[in-house]
Every structure is written in structure tokens, then in C-alpha cells.
Amino acid sequence: MKVITYGTFDLFHEGHYNILKRARQLGDYLIVGVTSEHYDKSRGKLNVTQSLVERIENVKNSGLADEIIVEEYDGQKIEDIQKYGVDKFVIGSDWTGKFDYLKEYCEVVYLERTKGVSSTQLRNREYGILNIGCVGSGRIAVRMIRESKYVSGVNFDAVFGRNDEHIREFADENDMEYYTTDYDDFLDKVDAVYIATPHSTHYEFAKKAIMAKKHVLCEKPITLTENQTRELFDLARENDVVIYEAIKTAFAHAFKRLISYAKSGVIGNIRDVDATFTKMVTDKSLREYDLSVGGGSVNELITYPLIAIFKLLGIDYNSIDFYPYFDQETGVDVYTKAFIQYDDAIACANVGIGVKKEGELVIAGTKGYIYVPSPWWKTTYFEIRFENTNKNEKYFFRFDEDGLRYELVDFYLSIINGTQNTNVKDCESIAISRVIEDFSNMYHQKDI
Ligand code: CTP
């Protein structure tokens, strides 16, 4: 009698041991499926602490599994049951009903879950909860708080802002305990800050937070000048804290895969990257139209095309030329085309808050090209295309809602594991600030 069961088995605990033991007793051969890292991420299970190898080792050390396999995709259970000639599928009672569809293939048994223990609980006990305070209470802050509910181990319980009434309302609506207009007080209450205020204020808030030894997740662009961004990274290193530029795209699985494919030579040598990001903003009373707080298309949006360009072609470009179109009334650039020249490649970034364009990314190489349709910054699908269309390949991925959860998980894991941010490197953030500063020096230095 063959029995099969599945799980993540992160930080192996008593509940895991119990279910494996009872599953083993239901037959005479136990197969255990351990989820792959990619599968966990793709089904929205974030924050798994141990690697696949470590989790397999956990199951092996229990001495209860006769065979261990890796679970990599939805629908694999049906195939496994048939392939291994399984008689019984066993899973904990937290899944009751969810696997009834397998009854067509074998017996399905839900076993009572062991009370009072879970990997999530152990993770929280071991690493504690990271209390993140929200600096600012605007549109993006609301989205981040909503997304944070999907990331275990982090908690948003405090908000800082300048307008007392506004932050009180914000705290109420988002179930936060603490709100204040006093930044020092606020910093005392938190382990880390999420900075979501207008661009021109990032530097001061981030610097103060770092000096108070708080980790910083900062909305893009981190600052509007190269030196300020560089200084923040240096200060963070000196104070032993982490600072992250919150470019959500860079943390999304599909985007990372896209970059790896492109860099692997599948389309030959990359000669051209063309990336567009436009987001229409029609209300001119919003900060996007206010030069004094860093408004305009370049400040607001160029981070996205640049992260793709810099990941693909590097930060050592030879020259950059801007072709902006300005709003007469406010002076902000409502559409800008930037050409970036490298030794053997050219890139183009198109950004607009007052002009709409197809938001696609095209990476052209000497053997073929990669096409990522709009919205490429929330990539769920891309295609590798060749002259011979029979060789074209399509790739599909998951990207949940706003996708801010991925950067939050990475930020959290980097703090608890002491790892580097490899998704947005310090030098890439610094190079992005340099481009923004160059643009500002050329067109409206006096205004910022
Ligand atoms: N399990 C159990 N009793 C527990 C915890 C888990 O019986 N207290 C079972 C689950 O029902 C599942 C298997 O162990 O059949 C693997 O579950 P997994 O998701 O790896 O463990 P959790 O502790 O639930 O993990 P997390 O908190 O990350 O969801």
C-alpha cells in the first residue's frame, strides 16, 4: 500500500513529524513531496526560510520517508499518483476538501493537524516580527499596507505624517495602533521604515532613520541626486542596516527570469533595449505636476525602464540624451525619450505622465528578440522570438495584484538573514539617481 503526502516542511516541527508518522502507518511505503522554491513562490507562499535542500534533509532525517520527490507545479499530484501507483493521498486537516478532486485517482485522507505549531509561528518566534513604520500616507502607502498582509513576519503598526488629521484617518482605516507627526518619536517605535513621501523628501527621512539604526525600504527614486543616494548606502553600511530601493519589478519572478534568459545568450548579443512606461496623471494639483517636490515624468517613472536597461546592458553607458516635452503651465516634463548609448548597444527609455504609449519592453539581439507586452513592469508573460517563428517560445508567470509583496519579502529576508540585495544593487540605484540628476541639471536645476 503506497501513501503520498506533500508539504513545504520549513523549520521541521512536531506537526510535520506527526503527520508523516501517521501517514506512514496508513500503508507500508511513504512518498513525501517537498515543494520547490519556485513552486512555493508561484503559489504565493512567501518567506520560506530554508532552502529546498535543507527541507528535503529535514524530511530525510525524520526517518519516515521511503522516497522523497520535489513538487514543482500545480497538477503534479495527479501525475505523481499515477506514476508511482499511489493508493492513498494524505494531507493535514487545514486542507480539508481542497484535494477531493484526487478521489478520482486514489483514496484521499485528511488527518487532524497538530494543534499549536506551524512553520509560520516558528519563523515569527525565531526572528521576531519586523515592525515597519510607514512614512507618508498617500496612494502607494495604502497599497503597500494591503500587500503586507501577504507577508508573514512583518507588521505595519505606525504611521508618520505631517497632517495630523490625515494620518489619524489613515491609521484608523488600516488598523494601525500608532500615528504621529513627530519623526523621532516615530523612529523609537519601529524596527524599519517604509518611505512613501514625495521624492524630494526621501533623503532626509532615510538619513534620519539610518542614523537611528532603522532599516529603510524607500520608494523609487531613492533620492534625486547621485551623491545623496551614494551617501545613504554608505551610511547604511556604517550603521549596519539595510536600505532598499522599492522597485517592485526587480523583485518579481518573471522579470528576474527574463533578465537571466536575455543574458544567457538565447537571443545572441543584446544590441537594443526599448522600454516604455507611461502613467496618465490628469489632475495637475497632484505632486506629479509639482516641480518643487520632484514631479515630472523622468523623476516619477524613469526608474522602471532604467532598471531593465541597467540589468541588461550595465551601468557603464557612454552617453545619455534626453528629448523632453514640457507642460507649459507647470514646467514638468510630461513625456521624455532618453537615448542611452553603450559601446555596442543602444537603449531607449520612454516615460510619460501626460502622453500615453504602449507600455512594452523589447530586447533585441543578434539572434532574436524578447517581447514583453504591456504592462512589462508587472510581467506575467513574455515571448522569445526568432526569424524562424517555429522556434518562438512563450513563458508565463504569476504576479499577484500590485506585486509589492515580493520586494517586502526580500527586504525582510535580507534583514533576518543578513544577505545583500541582489535584485536592485547599490550601484544600480546610484546610477538611476545620476540619470535623474543629469536631467534635472539640464532642464530645471533651479527649480529643485
Ligand atoms: N501539518 C500538521 N500540523 C501542523 C502543521 C502542519 O499536520 N501543526 C501538516 C500540514 O497539514 C501538511 C504538512 O504538515 O499536511 C506540511 O505542512 P507545511 O505547510 O509544510 O507546514 P506548516 O507548519 O503548516 O507551514 P506554514 O506555517 O508555512 O504554512
Tab-separated table of C-alpha atoms and ligand atoms in Angstrom:
chain	number	residue	atom	x	y	z
A	1	MET	CA	0.000	0.000	0.000
A	2	LYS	CA	1.641	3.240	-1.192
A	3	VAL	CA	0.920	6.541	0.568
A	4	ILE	CA	1.875	10.015	-0.629
A	5	THR	CA	1.887	13.361	1.176
A	6	TYR	CA	3.147	16.855	0.356
A	7	GLY	CA	4.379	19.940	2.190
A	8	THR	CA	6.948	22.691	2.443
A	9	PHE	CA	8.445	21.293	5.671
A	10	ASP	CA	10.194	24.533	6.538
A	11	LEU	CA	11.804	24.527	10.027
A	12	PHE	CA	10.680	20.919	10.558
A	13	HIS	CA	8.466	20.675	13.626
A	14	GLU	CA	6.365	18.269	15.672
A	15	GLY	CA	3.324	18.778	13.431
A	16	HIS	CA	5.350	17.653	10.427
A	17	TYR	CA	6.687	14.621	12.297
A	18	ASN	CA	3.216	13.619	13.443
A	19	ILE	CA	1.651	13.782	10.015
A	20	LEU	CA	4.472	11.826	8.402
A	21	LYS	CA	4.279	9.183	11.121
A	22	ARG	CA	0.520	8.772	10.784
A	23	ALA	CA	0.718	8.793	7.002
A	24	ARG	CA	3.378	6.070	7.177
A	25	GLN	CA	1.076	3.969	9.376
A	26	LEU	CA	-1.651	4.098	6.744
A	27	GLY	CA	0.450	1.990	4.375
A	28	ASP	CA	3.831	0.367	4.003
A	29	TYR	CA	5.604	2.802	1.667
A	30	LEU	CA	5.611	6.573	2.138
A	31	ILE	CA	6.444	9.073	-0.594
A	32	VAL	CA	6.899	12.682	0.533
A	33	GLY	CA	6.674	15.556	-1.944
A	34	VAL	CA	8.638	18.644	-0.869
A	35	THR	CA	7.730	21.898	-2.608
A	36	SER	CA	10.381	23.590	-4.734
A	37	GLU	CA	11.294	27.205	-4.018
A	38	HIS	CA	9.797	28.362	-7.273
A	39	TYR	CA	6.556	26.476	-6.701
A	40	ASP	CA	6.128	27.995	-3.228
A	41	LYS	CA	6.682	31.483	-4.589
A	42	SER	CA	4.390	30.950	-7.543
A	43	ARG	CA	1.530	29.837	-5.278
A	44	GLY	CA	2.016	32.894	-3.095
A	45	LYS	CA	3.780	31.142	-0.216
A	46	LEU	CA	6.481	33.644	0.593
A	47	ASN	CA	9.024	33.819	3.413
A	48	VAL	CA	10.048	30.164	3.390
A	49	THR	CA	13.280	30.283	5.395
A	50	GLN	CA	15.081	27.080	4.480
A	51	SER	CA	16.298	26.045	1.054
A	52	LEU	CA	14.848	23.048	-0.782
A	53	VAL	CA	17.944	21.005	0.078
A	54	GLU	CA	17.584	21.786	3.783
A	55	ARG	CA	13.875	20.968	3.763
A	56	ILE	CA	14.498	17.649	1.996
A	57	GLU	CA	17.150	16.926	4.621
A	58	ASN	CA	14.543	17.646	7.353
A	59	VAL	CA	12.196	15.044	5.928
A	60	LYS	CA	15.003	12.545	5.388
A	61	ASN	CA	16.181	12.929	8.994
A	62	SER	CA	12.720	12.052	10.278
A	63	GLY	CA	13.452	8.526	9.060
A	64	LEU	CA	9.820	8.188	7.984
A	65	ALA	CA	10.004	8.678	4.223
A	66	ASP	CA	10.799	5.803	1.890
A	67	GLU	CA	11.105	8.177	-1.040
A	68	ILE	CA	11.309	11.953	-1.371
A	69	ILE	CA	10.285	13.819	-4.506
A	70	VAL	CA	10.120	17.511	-5.399
A	71	GLU	CA	6.776	19.171	-6.121
A	72	GLU	CA	7.213	21.771	-8.821
A	73	TYR	CA	3.867	22.729	-10.326
A	74	ASP	CA	0.089	22.712	-9.972
A	75	GLY	CA	-1.391	19.485	-11.209
A	76	GLN	CA	1.706	17.453	-10.420
A	77	LYS	CA	-0.147	15.485	-7.718
A	78	ILE	CA	-2.349	13.754	-10.305
A	79	GLU	CA	0.684	12.769	-12.330
A	80	ASP	CA	2.614	11.567	-9.269
A	81	ILE	CA	-0.277	9.411	-8.066
A	82	GLN	CA	-0.442	7.676	-11.415
A	83	LYS	CA	3.300	7.476	-11.958
A	84	TYR	CA	4.080	5.943	-8.549
A	85	GLY	CA	0.910	3.807	-8.340
A	86	VAL	CA	-0.224	5.561	-5.134
A	87	ASP	CA	-3.170	4.164	-3.127
A	88	LYS	CA	-3.649	6.926	-0.570
A	89	PHE	CA	-3.120	10.674	-0.647
A	90	VAL	CA	-2.700	12.115	2.870
A	91	ILE	CA	-2.695	15.769	3.951
A	92	GLY	CA	-3.435	17.829	7.085
A	93	SER	CA	-6.927	18.933	8.066
A	94	ASP	CA	-6.123	22.566	7.170
A	95	TRP	CA	-6.651	21.401	3.581
A	96	THR	CA	-9.958	19.585	4.136
A	97	GLY	CA	-11.981	19.469	0.914
A	98	LYS	CA	-9.284	21.080	-1.202
A	99	PHE	CA	-7.983	17.820	-2.622
A	100	ASP	CA	-11.277	15.987	-3.161
A	101	TYR	CA	-10.571	16.165	-6.897
A	102	LEU	CA	-7.892	13.496	-6.346
A	103	LYS	CA	-10.574	10.956	-5.287
A	104	GLU	CA	-10.848	10.041	-8.937
A	105	TYR	CA	-7.283	8.676	-8.755
A	106	CYS	CA	-6.849	7.283	-5.196
A	107	GLU	CA	-8.187	7.423	-1.648
A	108	VAL	CA	-7.923	10.899	-0.074
A	109	VAL	CA	-7.345	11.150	3.698
A	110	TYR	CA	-7.333	14.381	5.723
A	111	LEU	CA	-5.576	13.919	9.069
A	112	GLU	CA	-6.166	16.157	12.075
A	113	ARG	CA	-3.489	18.882	12.195
A	114	THR	CA	-1.311	19.031	15.319
A	115	LYS	CA	-2.539	21.961	17.349
A	116	GLY	CA	-0.437	24.953	18.320
A	117	VAL	CA	2.521	24.611	15.975
A	118	SER	CA	3.305	25.795	12.451
A	119	SER	CA	6.325	26.909	10.444
A	120	THR	CA	4.887	30.424	10.359
A	121	GLN	CA	4.743	30.509	14.140
A	122	LEU	CA	8.316	29.196	14.442
A	123	ARG	CA	9.598	31.732	11.941
A	124	ASN	CA	7.967	34.527	13.896
A	125	ARG	CA	9.281	33.205	17.189
A	126	GLU	CA	12.804	32.760	15.870
A	127	TYR	CA	13.122	36.037	14.011
A	128	GLY	CA	10.502	38.125	15.777
A	129	ILE	CA	8.097	40.370	13.952
A	130	LEU	CA	9.647	43.199	11.981
A	131	ASN	CA	7.744	46.348	12.882
A	132	ILE	CA	7.759	48.634	9.881
A	133	GLY	CA	6.577	52.204	10.203
A	134	CYS	CA	5.032	53.961	7.263
A	135	VAL	CA	6.425	57.396	6.407
A	136	GLY	CA	3.643	59.121	4.500
A	137	SER	CA	0.057	58.175	3.978
A	138	GLY	CA	-0.512	58.612	0.259
A	139	ARG	CA	-1.716	56.267	-2.519
A	140	ILE	CA	1.305	53.964	-2.611
A	141	ALA	CA	1.371	53.623	1.192
A	142	VAL	CA	-2.187	52.257	1.144
A	143	ARG	CA	-1.171	49.682	-1.459
A	144	MET	CA	1.904	48.601	0.488
A	145	ILE	CA	-0.090	48.070	3.682
A	146	ARG	CA	-2.637	45.992	1.776
A	147	GLU	CA	0.137	43.864	0.251
A	148	SER	CA	1.949	43.437	3.581
A	149	LYS	CA	-0.896	41.189	4.766
A	150	TYR	CA	0.510	38.511	2.459
A	151	VAL	CA	3.949	38.602	4.024
A	152	SER	CA	4.308	36.839	7.335
A	153	GLY	CA	6.833	38.248	9.793
A	154	VAL	CA	6.171	41.914	9.036
A	155	ASN	CA	3.750	44.268	10.668
A	156	PHE	CA	2.794	47.861	9.847
A	157	ASP	CA	1.629	49.417	13.098
A	158	ALA	CA	2.792	53.014	12.971
A	159	VAL	CA	2.429	55.882	10.553
A	160	PHE	CA	4.228	59.214	10.419
A	161	GLY	CA	2.932	62.212	8.501
A	162	ARG	CA	2.715	65.984	8.641
A	163	ASN	CA	-1.039	66.286	8.686
A	164	ASP	CA	-2.419	65.053	11.997
A	165	GLU	CA	-5.963	64.541	10.783
A	166	HIS	CA	-4.890	62.722	7.649
A	167	ILE	CA	-2.649	60.227	9.447
A	168	ARG	CA	-5.235	59.603	12.148
A	169	GLU	CA	-7.726	58.639	9.449
A	170	PHE	CA	-5.072	56.545	7.708
A	171	ALA	CA	-4.208	54.711	10.954
A	172	ASP	CA	-7.904	54.058	11.608
A	173	GLU	CA	-8.587	52.751	8.135
A	174	ASN	CA	-5.553	50.478	8.169
A	175	ASP	CA	-5.911	49.192	11.695
A	176	MET	CA	-2.685	50.774	12.902
A	177	GLU	CA	-2.090	51.441	16.555
A	178	TYR	CA	0.162	54.448	16.384
A	179	TYR	CA	0.284	57.691	14.418
A	180	THR	CA	2.411	60.752	14.978
A	181	THR	CA	3.719	63.949	13.452
A	182	ASP	CA	6.946	63.622	15.468
A	183	TYR	CA	9.551	61.727	13.430
A	184	ASP	CA	11.906	60.979	16.362
A	185	ASP	CA	9.053	59.533	18.376
A	186	PHE	CA	8.003	57.504	15.385
A	187	LEU	CA	11.507	56.097	14.872
A	188	ASP	CA	11.576	54.944	18.501
A	189	LYS	CA	8.534	52.777	17.855
A	190	VAL	CA	9.753	50.834	14.799
A	191	ASP	CA	12.495	48.475	13.550
A	192	ALA	CA	12.298	49.673	9.953
A	193	VAL	CA	10.653	52.386	7.873
A	194	TYR	CA	8.890	52.373	4.541
A	195	ILE	CA	9.310	55.800	2.938
A	196	ALA	CA	6.414	56.723	0.672
A	197	THR	CA	6.533	60.522	0.675
A	198	PRO	CA	7.248	62.845	-2.287
A	199	HIS	CA	10.660	62.128	-3.857
A	200	SER	CA	12.362	65.296	-2.704
A	201	THR	CA	11.825	64.351	0.964
A	202	HIS	CA	13.248	60.791	0.805
A	203	TYR	CA	16.829	61.761	1.572
A	204	GLU	CA	16.151	63.478	4.908
A	205	PHE	CA	13.756	60.812	6.151
A	206	ALA	CA	16.034	57.964	5.085
A	207	LYS	CA	19.138	59.559	6.592
A	208	LYS	CA	17.489	60.148	9.967
A	209	ALA	CA	16.142	56.605	10.017
A	210	ILE	CA	19.546	55.117	9.210
A	211	MET	CA	21.246	57.233	11.899
A	212	ALA	CA	18.674	55.842	14.342
A	213	LYS	CA	19.731	52.350	13.150
A	214	LYS	CA	16.475	51.550	11.404
A	215	HIS	CA	16.301	49.610	8.157
A	216	VAL	CA	14.880	51.518	5.197
A	217	LEU	CA	12.637	50.467	2.343
A	218	CYS	CA	12.378	53.590	0.196
A	219	GLU	CA	10.068	54.287	-2.713
A	220	LYS	CA	11.777	54.978	-6.002
A	221	PRO	CA	13.720	57.051	-6.794
A	222	ILE	CA	15.650	56.857	-3.520
A	223	THR	CA	16.912	60.407	-3.971
A	224	LEU	CA	17.194	62.869	-6.849
A	225	THR	CA	20.992	63.114	-6.850
A	226	GLU	CA	23.822	60.644	-7.216
A	227	ASN	CA	25.710	61.878	-4.141
A	228	GLN	CA	22.728	61.676	-1.824
A	229	THR	CA	21.937	58.124	-2.874
A	230	ARG	CA	25.573	57.097	-2.538
A	231	GLU	CA	25.739	58.712	0.897
A	232	LEU	CA	22.663	56.805	2.086
A	233	PHE	CA	24.156	53.470	1.056
A	234	ASP	CA	27.461	54.345	2.772
A	235	LEU	CA	25.648	55.408	5.924
A	236	ALA	CA	23.550	52.238	5.933
A	237	ARG	CA	26.705	50.114	5.749
A	238	GLU	CA	28.335	52.075	8.578
A	239	ASN	CA	25.247	51.714	10.744
A	240	ASP	CA	24.742	48.063	9.918
A	241	VAL	CA	21.250	48.483	8.484
A	242	VAL	CA	19.684	47.639	5.156
A	243	ILE	CA	18.435	50.200	2.631
A	244	TYR	CA	16.328	49.046	-0.306
A	245	GLU	CA	15.000	50.952	-3.285
A	246	ALA	CA	11.447	49.717	-3.747
A	247	ILE	CA	11.445	48.931	-7.478
A	248	LYS	CA	8.793	46.230	-7.420
A	249	THR	CA	9.553	44.930	-10.916
A	250	ALA	CA	13.091	43.940	-9.975
A	251	PHE	CA	11.830	41.536	-7.302
A	252	ALA	CA	9.219	39.798	-9.441
A	253	HIS	CA	9.973	36.268	-10.515
A	254	ALA	CA	9.135	36.732	-14.206
A	255	PHE	CA	11.353	39.784	-14.543
A	256	LYS	CA	14.300	38.001	-12.951
A	257	ARG	CA	13.773	35.048	-15.280
A	258	LEU	CA	13.515	37.389	-18.263
A	259	ILE	CA	16.848	39.010	-17.431
A	260	SER	CA	18.514	35.611	-16.976
A	261	TYR	CA	17.226	34.375	-20.339
A	262	ALA	CA	18.327	37.525	-22.115
A	263	LYS	CA	21.779	37.443	-20.511
A	264	SER	CA	22.228	33.734	-21.232
A	265	GLY	CA	22.723	34.454	-24.918
A	266	VAL	CA	19.466	32.910	-26.123
A	267	ILE	CA	18.892	35.940	-28.381
A	268	GLY	CA	22.609	36.401	-29.088
A	269	ASN	CA	24.321	39.636	-28.091
A	270	ILE	CA	21.933	42.310	-26.874
A	271	ARG	CA	22.119	45.362	-29.131
A	272	ASP	CA	18.971	47.312	-28.284
A	273	VAL	CA	16.637	47.675	-25.282
A	274	ASP	CA	13.479	49.714	-25.693
A	275	ALA	CA	11.325	50.211	-22.594
A	276	THR	CA	8.236	52.352	-22.157
A	277	PHE	CA	6.331	53.307	-19.021
A	278	THR	CA	3.537	55.861	-19.183
A	279	LYS	CA	1.008	56.567	-16.449
A	280	MET	CA	-1.508	59.260	-17.248
A	281	VAL	CA	-1.947	61.798	-14.485
A	282	THR	CA	-4.549	64.379	-15.437
A	283	ASP	CA	-5.047	66.240	-12.163
A	284	LYS	CA	-2.443	68.991	-12.213
A	285	SER	CA	-2.857	69.642	-8.491
A	286	LEU	CA	-1.116	66.329	-7.730
A	287	ARG	CA	2.575	66.128	-6.754
A	288	GLU	CA	3.444	64.622	-10.169
A	289	TYR	CA	2.951	68.142	-11.582
A	290	ASP	CA	4.846	69.910	-8.813
A	291	LEU	CA	8.489	70.589	-9.681
A	292	SER	CA	9.331	71.689	-6.151
A	293	VAL	CA	8.759	68.142	-4.826
A	294	GLY	CA	10.375	66.353	-7.749
A	295	GLY	CA	7.447	65.965	-10.144
A	296	GLY	CA	7.654	65.155	-13.870
A	297	SER	CA	7.866	62.008	-15.979
A	298	VAL	CA	11.576	61.346	-15.542
A	299	ASN	CA	11.562	61.696	-11.752
A	300	GLU	CA	8.341	59.778	-11.457
A	301	LEU	CA	8.801	56.918	-13.895
A	302	ILE	CA	12.241	56.517	-15.445
A	303	THR	CA	13.366	54.171	-12.668
A	304	TYR	CA	11.382	51.349	-14.296
A	305	PRO	CA	12.874	51.474	-17.807
A	306	LEU	CA	16.302	52.151	-16.317
A	307	ILE	CA	16.307	49.099	-14.087
A	308	ALA	CA	15.594	46.922	-17.137
A	309	ILE	CA	18.240	48.708	-19.232
A	310	PHE	CA	20.880	48.640	-16.486
A	311	LYS	CA	20.248	44.966	-15.701
A	312	LEU	CA	20.625	44.080	-19.385
A	313	LEU	CA	23.384	46.427	-20.537
A	314	GLY	CA	25.054	47.522	-17.305
A	315	ILE	CA	25.549	50.959	-15.784
A	316	ASP	CA	28.660	51.929	-17.757
A	317	TYR	CA	26.986	53.735	-20.645
A	318	ASN	CA	28.862	56.253	-22.759
A	319	SER	CA	26.233	58.964	-23.064
A	320	ILE	CA	22.604	59.788	-22.414
A	321	ASP	CA	20.459	62.218	-24.413
A	322	PHE	CA	17.024	63.392	-23.389
A	323	TYR	CA	14.192	64.550	-25.639
A	324	PRO	CA	11.596	66.005	-23.273
A	325	TYR	CA	8.255	67.642	-23.872
A	326	PHE	CA	7.161	70.061	-21.124
A	327	ASP	CA	3.822	71.154	-19.757
A	328	GLN	CA	3.782	74.958	-20.231
A	329	GLU	CA	1.748	75.662	-17.125
A	330	THR	CA	3.695	73.666	-14.523
A	331	GLY	CA	7.089	73.231	-16.186
A	332	VAL	CA	7.248	69.468	-15.611
A	333	ASP	CA	8.190	67.073	-18.428
A	334	VAL	CA	5.016	65.233	-19.406
A	335	TYR	CA	6.829	62.991	-21.873
A	336	THR	CA	10.531	62.224	-22.241
A	337	LYS	CA	12.503	59.967	-24.507
A	338	ALA	CA	16.026	59.143	-23.335
A	339	PHE	CA	18.625	57.503	-25.566
A	340	ILE	CA	21.430	55.745	-23.765
A	341	GLN	CA	24.474	54.794	-25.758
A	342	TYR	CA	26.855	51.928	-24.937
A	343	ASP	CA	29.954	50.686	-26.800
A	344	ASP	CA	27.991	48.053	-28.682
A	345	ALA	CA	24.357	48.696	-27.844
A	346	ILE	CA	21.720	51.404	-27.640
A	347	ALA	CA	18.786	51.730	-25.269
A	348	CYS	CA	15.717	53.912	-25.206
A	349	ALA	CA	13.561	54.770	-22.201
A	350	ASN	CA	10.180	56.413	-22.843
A	351	VAL	CA	8.259	57.855	-19.916
A	352	GLY	CA	5.128	59.960	-19.755
A	353	ILE	CA	2.581	61.312	-17.293
A	354	GLY	CA	0.810	63.348	-19.964
A	355	VAL	CA	1.293	61.197	-23.075
A	356	LYS	CA	0.064	57.632	-23.451
A	357	LYS	CA	2.035	54.955	-25.277
A	358	GLU	CA	2.122	51.149	-25.428
A	359	GLY	CA	3.962	50.052	-22.288
A	360	GLU	CA	6.145	47.349	-23.748
A	361	LEU	CA	9.708	46.159	-23.431
A	362	VAL	CA	11.640	44.849	-26.416
A	363	ILE	CA	15.128	43.401	-26.081
A	364	ALA	CA	16.776	42.934	-29.455
A	365	GLY	CA	19.732	40.640	-30.022
A	366	THR	CA	21.869	39.295	-32.811
A	367	LYS	CA	19.893	36.009	-32.958
A	368	GLY	CA	16.376	37.045	-31.954
A	369	TYR	CA	14.433	39.286	-29.604
A	370	ILE	CA	12.371	39.145	-26.427
A	371	TYR	CA	8.986	40.793	-26.448
A	372	VAL	CA	7.292	41.693	-23.153
A	373	PRO	CA	3.828	43.181	-23.630
A	374	SER	CA	2.314	45.933	-21.521
A	375	PRO	CA	2.495	46.150	-18.555
A	376	TRP	CA	6.017	44.715	-18.713
A	377	TRP	CA	6.830	46.098	-15.240
A	378	LYS	CA	4.288	43.610	-13.853
A	379	THR	CA	5.475	40.825	-16.111
A	380	THR	CA	3.342	37.694	-16.285
A	381	TYR	CA	4.238	36.721	-19.814
A	382	PHE	CA	6.998	37.161	-22.365
A	383	GLU	CA	7.967	35.649	-25.653
A	384	ILE	CA	11.348	34.854	-27.173
A	385	ARG	CA	11.050	35.336	-30.937
A	386	PHE	CA	13.245	34.404	-33.882
A	387	GLU	CA	13.372	34.856	-37.638
A	388	ASN	CA	12.159	31.274	-37.858
A	389	THR	CA	8.883	31.607	-35.948
A	390	ASN	CA	8.742	27.835	-35.306
A	391	LYS	CA	11.469	28.397	-32.713
A	392	ASN	CA	9.466	31.022	-30.764
A	393	GLU	CA	8.880	30.250	-27.073
A	394	LYS	CA	6.254	31.699	-24.706
A	395	TYR	CA	6.747	31.911	-20.937
A	396	PHE	CA	4.026	32.519	-18.328
A	397	PHE	CA	4.387	33.534	-14.684
A	398	ARG	CA	2.396	34.662	-11.705
A	399	PHE	CA	2.311	38.263	-10.480
A	400	ASP	CA	-0.105	38.940	-7.639
A	401	GLU	CA	-2.092	42.176	-7.554
A	402	ASP	CA	0.251	45.150	-7.034
A	403	GLY	CA	3.309	42.928	-6.623
A	404	LEU	CA	4.713	44.954	-3.730
A	405	ARG	CA	4.800	41.816	-1.592
A	406	TYR	CA	7.865	40.490	-3.426
A	407	GLU	CA	10.098	43.422	-2.530
A	408	LEU	CA	8.781	43.315	1.029
A	409	VAL	CA	9.666	39.633	1.398
A	410	ASP	CA	13.141	40.247	0.020
A	411	PHE	CA	13.637	43.200	2.365
A	412	TYR	CA	12.515	41.093	5.339
A	413	LEU	CA	14.698	38.108	4.409
A	414	SER	CA	17.711	40.314	3.851
A	415	ILE	CA	17.311	41.740	7.368
A	416	ILE	CA	16.880	38.394	9.128
A	417	ASN	CA	19.493	36.537	7.073
A	418	GLY	CA	21.944	39.416	6.663
A	419	THR	CA	22.033	38.922	2.882
A	420	GLN	CA	22.724	41.531	0.193
A	421	ASN	CA	20.067	42.935	-2.099
A	422	THR	CA	20.972	41.398	-5.433
A	423	ASN	CA	17.754	42.443	-7.140
A	424	VAL	CA	18.480	46.161	-7.064
A	425	LYS	CA	22.183	46.659	-6.453
A	426	ASP	CA	23.529	49.787	-4.739
A	427	CYS	CA	25.369	50.752	-7.915
A	428	GLU	CA	22.131	50.474	-9.944
A	429	SER	CA	20.246	52.761	-7.553
A	430	ILE	CA	23.138	55.226	-7.659
A	431	ALA	CA	23.194	55.140	-11.471
A	432	ILE	CA	19.430	55.771	-11.611
A	433	SER	CA	19.819	58.821	-9.348
A	434	ARG	CA	22.642	60.031	-11.602
A	435	VAL	CA	20.367	59.954	-14.662
A	436	ILE	CA	17.658	61.822	-12.783
A	437	GLU	CA	20.167	64.418	-11.601
A	438	ASP	CA	21.594	64.850	-15.130
A	439	PHE	CA	18.115	65.503	-16.471
A	440	SER	CA	17.386	67.997	-13.757
A	441	ASN	CA	20.721	69.794	-14.275
A	442	MET	CA	19.955	70.124	-17.945
A	443	TYR	CA	16.374	71.309	-17.752
A	444	HIS	CA	15.284	72.632	-14.386
A	445	GLN	CA	18.157	72.766	-11.974
A	446	LYS	CA	16.956	75.996	-10.383
A	447	ASP	CA	13.558	74.576	-9.557
A	448	ILE	CA	14.543	71.567	-7.472
B	1	CTP	N1	0.800	19.968	9.438
B	1	CTP	C1	0.172	19.376	10.529
B	1	CTP	N2	0.173	20.021	11.730
B	1	CTP	C2	0.780	21.220	11.866
B	1	CTP	C3	1.414	21.849	10.793
B	1	CTP	C4	1.416	21.183	9.563
B	1	CTP	O1	-0.382	18.294	10.425
B	1	CTP	N3	0.720	21.807	13.062
B	1	CTP	C5	0.770	19.302	8.137
B	1	CTP	C6	0.099	20.087	7.047
B	1	CTP	O2	-1.309	19.955	7.119
B	1	CTP	C7	0.673	19.432	5.807
B	1	CTP	C8	2.090	19.093	6.252
B	1	CTP	O3	2.097	19.134	7.667
B	1	CTP	O4	-0.021	18.245	5.531
B	1	CTP	C9	3.117	20.078	5.691
B	1	CTP	O5	2.671	21.371	6.006
B	1	CTP	P1	3.500	22.731	5.818
B	1	CTP	O6	2.696	23.670	5.036
B	1	CTP	O7	4.852	22.402	5.387
B	1	CTP	O8	3.589	23.207	7.375
B	1	CTP	P2	3.017	24.475	8.147
B	1	CTP	O9	3.585	24.436	9.535
B	1	CTP	O10	1.511	24.499	8.073
B	1	CTP	O11	3.673	25.658	7.338
B	1	CTP	P3	3.280	27.229	7.177
B	1	CTP	O12	3.076	27.793	8.554
B	1	CTP	O13	4.454	27.816	6.456
B	1	CTP	O14	2.009	27.245	6.339
